[in-house]
Coordinates of C-alpha atoms and ligand atoms in Angstrom, one line a residue:
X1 CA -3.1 0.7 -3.0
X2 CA -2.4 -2.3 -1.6
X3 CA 0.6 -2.4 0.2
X4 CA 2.5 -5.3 2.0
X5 CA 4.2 -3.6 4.1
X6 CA 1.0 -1.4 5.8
X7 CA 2.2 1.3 3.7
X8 CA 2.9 4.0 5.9
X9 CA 6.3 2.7 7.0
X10 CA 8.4 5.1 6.4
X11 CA 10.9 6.1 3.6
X12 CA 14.5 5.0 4.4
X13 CA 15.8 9.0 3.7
X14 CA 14.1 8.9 0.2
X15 CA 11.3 10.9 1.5
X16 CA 10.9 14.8 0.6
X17 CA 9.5 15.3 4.0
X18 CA 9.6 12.9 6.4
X19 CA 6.8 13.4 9.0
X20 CA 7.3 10.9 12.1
X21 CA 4.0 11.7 14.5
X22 CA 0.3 11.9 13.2
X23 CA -1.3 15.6 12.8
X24 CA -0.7 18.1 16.2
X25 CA -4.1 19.4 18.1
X26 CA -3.9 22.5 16.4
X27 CA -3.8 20.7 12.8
X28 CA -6.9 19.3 14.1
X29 CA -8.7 22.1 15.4
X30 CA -7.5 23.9 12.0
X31 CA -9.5 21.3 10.3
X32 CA -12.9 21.4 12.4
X33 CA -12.4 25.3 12.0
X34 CA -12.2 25.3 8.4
X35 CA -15.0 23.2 8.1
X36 CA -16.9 24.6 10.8
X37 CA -16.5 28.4 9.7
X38 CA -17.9 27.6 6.1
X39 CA -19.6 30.2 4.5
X40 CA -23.8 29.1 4.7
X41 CA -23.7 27.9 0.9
X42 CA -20.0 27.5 0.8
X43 CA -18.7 24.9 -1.7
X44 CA -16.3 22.4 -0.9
X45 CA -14.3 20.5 -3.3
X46 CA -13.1 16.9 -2.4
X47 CA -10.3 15.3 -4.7
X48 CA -8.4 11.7 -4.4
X49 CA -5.5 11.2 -5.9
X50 CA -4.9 10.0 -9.9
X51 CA -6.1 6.5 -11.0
X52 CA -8.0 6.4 -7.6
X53 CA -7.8 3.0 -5.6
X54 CA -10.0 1.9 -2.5
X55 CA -9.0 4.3 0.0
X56 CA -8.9 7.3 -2.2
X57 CA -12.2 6.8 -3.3
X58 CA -13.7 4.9 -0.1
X59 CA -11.8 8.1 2.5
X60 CA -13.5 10.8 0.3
X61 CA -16.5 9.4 -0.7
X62 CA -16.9 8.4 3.2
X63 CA -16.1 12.0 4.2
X64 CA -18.0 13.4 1.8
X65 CA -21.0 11.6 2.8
X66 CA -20.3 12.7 6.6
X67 CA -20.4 16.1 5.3
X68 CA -23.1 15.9 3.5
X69 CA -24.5 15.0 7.1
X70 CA -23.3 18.3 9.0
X71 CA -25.7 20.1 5.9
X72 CA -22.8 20.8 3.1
X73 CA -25.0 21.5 0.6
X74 CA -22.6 22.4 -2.6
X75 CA -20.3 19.4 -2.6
X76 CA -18.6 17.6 -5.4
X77 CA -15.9 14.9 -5.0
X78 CA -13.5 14.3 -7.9
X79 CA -10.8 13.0 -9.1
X80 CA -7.6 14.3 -12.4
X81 CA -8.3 12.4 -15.5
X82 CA -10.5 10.5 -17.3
X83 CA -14.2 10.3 -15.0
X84 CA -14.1 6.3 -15.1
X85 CA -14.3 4.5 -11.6
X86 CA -13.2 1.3 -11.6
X87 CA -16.3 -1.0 -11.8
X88 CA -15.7 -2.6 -7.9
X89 CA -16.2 0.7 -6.7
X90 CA -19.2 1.7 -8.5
X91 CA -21.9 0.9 -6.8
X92 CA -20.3 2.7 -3.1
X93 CA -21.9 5.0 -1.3
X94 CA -21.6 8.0 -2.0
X95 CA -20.6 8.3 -5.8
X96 CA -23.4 10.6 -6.6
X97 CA -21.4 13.1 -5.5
X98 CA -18.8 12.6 -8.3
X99 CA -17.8 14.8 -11.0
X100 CA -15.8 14.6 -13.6
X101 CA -12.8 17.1 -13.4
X102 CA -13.5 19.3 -15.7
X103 CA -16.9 20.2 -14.1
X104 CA -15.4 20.5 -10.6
X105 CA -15.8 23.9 -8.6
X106 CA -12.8 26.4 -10.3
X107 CA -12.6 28.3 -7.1
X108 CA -14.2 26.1 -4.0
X109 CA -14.6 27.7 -0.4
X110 CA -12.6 25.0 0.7
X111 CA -10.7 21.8 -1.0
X112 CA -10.2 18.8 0.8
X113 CA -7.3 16.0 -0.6
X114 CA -7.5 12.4 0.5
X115 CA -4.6 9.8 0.0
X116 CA -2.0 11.8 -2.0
X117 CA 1.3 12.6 -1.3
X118 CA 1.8 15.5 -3.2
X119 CA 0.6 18.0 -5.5
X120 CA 1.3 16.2 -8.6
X121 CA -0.7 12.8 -7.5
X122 CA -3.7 15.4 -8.4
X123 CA -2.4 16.1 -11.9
X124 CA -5.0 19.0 -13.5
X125 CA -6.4 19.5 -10.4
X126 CA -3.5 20.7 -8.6
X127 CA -4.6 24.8 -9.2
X128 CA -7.5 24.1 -6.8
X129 CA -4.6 24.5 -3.8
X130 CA -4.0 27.5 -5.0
X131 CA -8.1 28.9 -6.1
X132 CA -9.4 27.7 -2.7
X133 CA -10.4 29.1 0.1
X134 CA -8.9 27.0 2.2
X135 CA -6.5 23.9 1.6
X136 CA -6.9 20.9 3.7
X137 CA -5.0 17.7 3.3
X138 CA -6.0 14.2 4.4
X139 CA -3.3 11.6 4.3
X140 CA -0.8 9.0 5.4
X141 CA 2.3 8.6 3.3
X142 CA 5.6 9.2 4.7
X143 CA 6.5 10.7 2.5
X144 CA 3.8 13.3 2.4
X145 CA 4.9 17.2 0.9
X146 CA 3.0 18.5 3.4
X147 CA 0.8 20.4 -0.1
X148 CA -2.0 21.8 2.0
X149 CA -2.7 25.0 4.7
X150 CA -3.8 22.5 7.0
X151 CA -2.1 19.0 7.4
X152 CA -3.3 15.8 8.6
X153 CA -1.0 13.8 7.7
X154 CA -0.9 10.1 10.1
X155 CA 2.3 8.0 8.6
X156 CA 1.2 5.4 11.1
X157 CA -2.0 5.4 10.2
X158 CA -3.2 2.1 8.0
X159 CA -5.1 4.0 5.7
X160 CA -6.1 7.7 4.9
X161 CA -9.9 6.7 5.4
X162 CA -8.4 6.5 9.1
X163 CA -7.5 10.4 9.1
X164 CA -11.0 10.7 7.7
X165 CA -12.8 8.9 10.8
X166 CA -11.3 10.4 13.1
X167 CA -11.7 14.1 11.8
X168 CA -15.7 12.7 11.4
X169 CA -15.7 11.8 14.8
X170 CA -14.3 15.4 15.7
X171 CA -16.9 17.2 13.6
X172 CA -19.5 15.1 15.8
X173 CA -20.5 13.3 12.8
X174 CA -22.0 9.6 14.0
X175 CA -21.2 6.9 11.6
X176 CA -24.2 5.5 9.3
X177 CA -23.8 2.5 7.0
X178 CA -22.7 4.4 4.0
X179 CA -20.1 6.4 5.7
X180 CA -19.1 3.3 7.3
X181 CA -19.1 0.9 4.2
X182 CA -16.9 4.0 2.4
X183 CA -14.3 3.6 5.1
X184 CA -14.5 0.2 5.5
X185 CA -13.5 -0.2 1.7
X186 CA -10.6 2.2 2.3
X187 CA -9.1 0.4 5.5
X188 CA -9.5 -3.4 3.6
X189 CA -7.7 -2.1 0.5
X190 CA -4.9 -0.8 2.4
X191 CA -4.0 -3.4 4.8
X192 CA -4.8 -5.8 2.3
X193 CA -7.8 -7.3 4.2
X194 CA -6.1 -6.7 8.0
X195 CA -3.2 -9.2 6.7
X196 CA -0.3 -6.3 6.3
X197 CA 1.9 -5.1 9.0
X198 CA -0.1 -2.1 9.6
X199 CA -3.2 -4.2 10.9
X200 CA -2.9 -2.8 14.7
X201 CA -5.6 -3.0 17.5
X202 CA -6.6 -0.1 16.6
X203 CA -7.2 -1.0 13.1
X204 CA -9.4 -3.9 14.2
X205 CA -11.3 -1.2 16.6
X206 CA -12.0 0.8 13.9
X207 CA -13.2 -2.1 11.8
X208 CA -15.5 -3.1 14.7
X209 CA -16.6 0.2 15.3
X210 CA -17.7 0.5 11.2
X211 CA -18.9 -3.3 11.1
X212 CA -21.4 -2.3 13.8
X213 CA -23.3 -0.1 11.8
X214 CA -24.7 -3.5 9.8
X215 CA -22.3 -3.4 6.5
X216 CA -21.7 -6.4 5.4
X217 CA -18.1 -7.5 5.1
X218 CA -18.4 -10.6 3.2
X219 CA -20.4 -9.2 0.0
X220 CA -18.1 -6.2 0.0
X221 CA -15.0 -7.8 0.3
X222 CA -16.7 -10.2 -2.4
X223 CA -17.5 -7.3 -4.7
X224 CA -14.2 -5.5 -4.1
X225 CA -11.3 -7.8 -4.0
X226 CA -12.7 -11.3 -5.2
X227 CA -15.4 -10.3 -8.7
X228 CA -13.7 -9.5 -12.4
X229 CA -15.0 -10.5 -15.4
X230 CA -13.9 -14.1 -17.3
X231 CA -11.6 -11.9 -19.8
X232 CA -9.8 -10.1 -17.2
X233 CA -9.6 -13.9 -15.4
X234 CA -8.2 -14.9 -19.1
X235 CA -5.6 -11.2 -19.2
X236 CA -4.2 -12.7 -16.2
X237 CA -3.4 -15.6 -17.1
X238 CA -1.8 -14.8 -19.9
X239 CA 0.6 -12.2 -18.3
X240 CA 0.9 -14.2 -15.7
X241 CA 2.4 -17.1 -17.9
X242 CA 5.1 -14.5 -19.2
X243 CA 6.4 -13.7 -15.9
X244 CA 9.8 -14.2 -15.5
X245 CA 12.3 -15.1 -12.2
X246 CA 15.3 -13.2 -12.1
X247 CA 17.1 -15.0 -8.7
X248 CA 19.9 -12.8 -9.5
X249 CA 18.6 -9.3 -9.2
X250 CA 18.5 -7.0 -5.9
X251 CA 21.9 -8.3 -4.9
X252 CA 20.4 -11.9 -4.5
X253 CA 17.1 -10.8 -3.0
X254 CA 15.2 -11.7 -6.7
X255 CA 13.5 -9.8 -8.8
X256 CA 10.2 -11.1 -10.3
X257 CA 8.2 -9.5 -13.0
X258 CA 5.9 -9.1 -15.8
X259 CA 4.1 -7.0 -18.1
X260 CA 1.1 -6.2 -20.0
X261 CA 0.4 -4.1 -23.0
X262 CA -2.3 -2.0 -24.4
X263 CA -2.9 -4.8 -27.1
X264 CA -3.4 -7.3 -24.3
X265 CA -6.2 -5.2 -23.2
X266 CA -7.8 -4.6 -26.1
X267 CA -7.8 -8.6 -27.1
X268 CA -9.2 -9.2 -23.6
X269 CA -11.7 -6.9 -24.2
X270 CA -10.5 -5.4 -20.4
X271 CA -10.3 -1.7 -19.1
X272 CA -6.4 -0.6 -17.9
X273 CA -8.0 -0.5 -14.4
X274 CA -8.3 -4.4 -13.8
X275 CA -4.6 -5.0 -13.8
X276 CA -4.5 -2.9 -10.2
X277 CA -4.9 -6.0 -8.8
X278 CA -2.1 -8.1 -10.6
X279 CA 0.5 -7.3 -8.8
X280 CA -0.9 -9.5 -5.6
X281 CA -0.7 -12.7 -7.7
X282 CA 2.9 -11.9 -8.9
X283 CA 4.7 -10.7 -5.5
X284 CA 3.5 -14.2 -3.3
X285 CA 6.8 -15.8 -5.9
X286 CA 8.7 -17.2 -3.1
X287 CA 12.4 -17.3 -5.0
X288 CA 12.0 -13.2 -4.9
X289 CA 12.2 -10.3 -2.7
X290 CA 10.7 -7.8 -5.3
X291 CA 7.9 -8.2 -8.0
X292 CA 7.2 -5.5 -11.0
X293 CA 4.0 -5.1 -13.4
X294 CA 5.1 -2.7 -15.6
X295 CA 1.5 -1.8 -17.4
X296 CA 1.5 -0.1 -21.1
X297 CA -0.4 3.3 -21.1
X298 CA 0.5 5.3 -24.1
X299 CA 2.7 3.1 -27.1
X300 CA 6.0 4.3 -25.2
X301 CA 5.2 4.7 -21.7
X302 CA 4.8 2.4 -18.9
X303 CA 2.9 2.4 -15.5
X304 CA 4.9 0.6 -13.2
X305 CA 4.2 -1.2 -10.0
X306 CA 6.7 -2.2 -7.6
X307 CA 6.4 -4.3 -3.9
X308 CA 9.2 -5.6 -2.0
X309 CA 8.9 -8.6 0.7
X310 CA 11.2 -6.2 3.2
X311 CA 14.7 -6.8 1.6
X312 CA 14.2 -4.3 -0.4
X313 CA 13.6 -0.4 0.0
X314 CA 11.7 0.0 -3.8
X315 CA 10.4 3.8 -2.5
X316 CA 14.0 4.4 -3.2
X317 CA 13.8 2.7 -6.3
X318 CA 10.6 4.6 -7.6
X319 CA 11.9 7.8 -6.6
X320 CA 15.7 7.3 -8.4
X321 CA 12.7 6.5 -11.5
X322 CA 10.8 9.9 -10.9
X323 CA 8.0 8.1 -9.3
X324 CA 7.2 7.8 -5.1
X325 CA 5.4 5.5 -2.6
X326 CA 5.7 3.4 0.4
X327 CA 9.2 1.7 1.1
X328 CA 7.2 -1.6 0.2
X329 CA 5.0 -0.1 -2.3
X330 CA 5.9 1.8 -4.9
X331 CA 5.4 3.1 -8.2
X332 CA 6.9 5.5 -11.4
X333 CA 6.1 5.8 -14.9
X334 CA 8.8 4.6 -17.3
X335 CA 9.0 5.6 -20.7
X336 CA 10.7 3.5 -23.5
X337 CA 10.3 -0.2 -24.5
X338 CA 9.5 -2.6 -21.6
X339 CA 13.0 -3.9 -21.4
X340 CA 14.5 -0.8 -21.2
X341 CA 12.3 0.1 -18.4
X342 CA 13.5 -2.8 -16.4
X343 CA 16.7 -2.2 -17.0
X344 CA 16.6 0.7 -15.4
X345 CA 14.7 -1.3 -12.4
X346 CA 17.2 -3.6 -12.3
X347 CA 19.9 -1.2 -12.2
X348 CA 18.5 0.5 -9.3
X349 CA 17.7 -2.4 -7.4
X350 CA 20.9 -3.7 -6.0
X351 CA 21.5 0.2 -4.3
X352 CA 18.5 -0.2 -2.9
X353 CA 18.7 -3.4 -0.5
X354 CA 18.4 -2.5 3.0
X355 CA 21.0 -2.1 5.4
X356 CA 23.3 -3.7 1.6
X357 CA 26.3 -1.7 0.0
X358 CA 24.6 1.5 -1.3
X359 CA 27.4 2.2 -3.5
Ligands
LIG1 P1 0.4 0.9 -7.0 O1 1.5 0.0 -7.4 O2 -0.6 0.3 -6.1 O3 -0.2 1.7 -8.1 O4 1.1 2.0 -6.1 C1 1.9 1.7 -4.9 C2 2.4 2.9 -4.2 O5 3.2 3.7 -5.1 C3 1.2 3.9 -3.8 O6 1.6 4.5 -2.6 C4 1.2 4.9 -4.9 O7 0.8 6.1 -4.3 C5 2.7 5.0 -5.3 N1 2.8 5.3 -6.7 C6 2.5 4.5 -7.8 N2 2.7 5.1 -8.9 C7 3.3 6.3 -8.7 C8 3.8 7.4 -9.5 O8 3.8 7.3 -10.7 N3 4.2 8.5 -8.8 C9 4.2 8.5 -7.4 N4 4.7 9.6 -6.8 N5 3.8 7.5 -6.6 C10 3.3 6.4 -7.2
LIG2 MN1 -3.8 5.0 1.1

């Protein structure tokens, strides 16, 4: 996702598990065992989490790829519900080794998460944790459950794909263009192209480390952030024009927001996954703190994206709505018409101003 805020900030006591330092040597050398001490034709089973964005896919397929290197043999990377990548990812490295979840191992050697939080972020795939081998989980929410036998979960870390290097690196696997352009993807979706708060020196090491290898940055920033096609250019503007300022809301803070429906969709001709990216032109408003798509995905429910400017702690929000997320990024599905579902935003939002009156 993209996240203003670098993401892994931390959750404000919202969190189920709050983890404060990255993964301990021994979380590490858990890993490289569980790997290392795979069975000759062992079969290993990546999965990213539901409606997969660039560092889900990018930190998987990237791993997977470095894998595929050390001589994994049986590999599959997937991901719960329908099979459809989102068209700017489909022509990364690495997507060969997709399958659709219904095909995917019932009983790997080992399973290996990347970028979800919990359990339920990998929906019908969730019984692999428990037909596996081996459980190993590869992330960098806050917020993280902790799901897996083996944890490497980094809340400072900008992106999971940066989890994934450096467990690469500890397997001895060197970095090759596809690995790298995987990654690359991953670490540009989630600092929002090295502008969030998250965008350390190390960040910009990394980068350089995975811009060496000859990717190109400007085609696949082009291909991944700046290319959708003239309808979904149309959607936007459309839903864009409906927006409305609430100056009021958050205690003051404002609340912007809009929504689209599946009808919108349909007249544009446009797949659900093109309105990921929506949310970037509605949160630069400058009257408000906190911006909301709330994005139709069955006649009464409602997937809802949230982002906060700092005023605001909208984890706590998306949590209070059954959802989860980043204390500047979050997200819940809300069921009902589209004003109820804001109401109930907008109901949680004044509670959830930081360092306000949380009664
Ligand atoms: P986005 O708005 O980009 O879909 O998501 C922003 C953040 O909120 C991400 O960290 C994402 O994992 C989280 N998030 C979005 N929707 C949900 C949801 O329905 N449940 C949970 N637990 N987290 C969500
Ligand atoms: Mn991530």
């Amino acid at each position: 996702m993209t996240d203003p805020s670098g993401g892994p900030a931390g959750g404000a006591g919202v969190t189920a598990t709050p983890v404060d330092s990255g993964p301990a040597e021994a979380d590490w050398a858990a890993a490289v065992a569980a790997v290392g001490q795979l069975p000759p034709d062992g079969r290993v089973l990546l999965i990213c989490h539901v409606n997969p964005d660039g560092d889900a896919l990018g930190s998987m397929l990237g791993f997977g790829l470095g894998l595929r290197r050390l001589g994994v043999r049986r590999l599959q990377a997937t991901f719960p519900g329908p099979p459809e990548v989102p068209e700017s990812f489909r022509e990364l490295p690495g997507t060969d080794l997709l399958v659709p979840a219904t095909r995917a191992y019932p009983d790997p050697d080992l399973v290996i998460c990347f970028d979800a939080a919990s359990g339920s972020r990998l929906g019908e795939l969730v019984d692999r944790l428990e037909t596996a081998g081996a459980a190993l989980v590869l992330d960098h929410h806050a917020s993280n459950t902790r799901f897996g036998g083996i944890n490497l979960v980094d809340p400072h870390a900008a992106a999971t794909s940066v989890v994934a290097e450096e467990l690469l690196t500890r397997l001895g696997v060197p970095l090759d263009a596809a690995i790298a352009e995987c990654l690359y993807v991953a670490l540009t979706t989630d600092t929002g192209s090295f502008r969030f708060e998250a965008t350390t020196p190390a960040v910009h090491r990394l980068a350089a480390r995975l811009l060496a290898t000859g990717i190109r940055p400007g085609d696949i920033s082009r291909r991944i952030f700046d290319t959708r096609p003239f309808g979904a250019v149309r959607l936007f503007g459309e839903v864009l024009c409906r927006a409305r300022l609430e100056p009021a809301a958050a205690a003051g803070r404002g609340l912007v927001w809009t929504y689209a429906t599946l009808d919108d969709l349909a007249r544009h001709d446009q797949r659900p996954y093109v309105l990921e990216a929506l949310i970037d032109s509605v949160r630069c408003t400058a009257e408000a703190d906190v911006s909301c798509v709330v994005k139709q995905t069955r006649p009464d429910e409602w997937a809802v994206s949230m982002r906060s400017k700092g005023a605001v702690d909208v984890s706590a929000v998306a949590v209070a709505l059954g959802g989860g997320g980043h204390r500047f990024a979050a997200g819940f599905t809300g069921r009902g018409t589209v004003d109820e579902v804001v109401g109930r935003i907008r109901a949680e939002l004044d509670g959830a101003v930081i360092g306000g009156d949380q009664g």
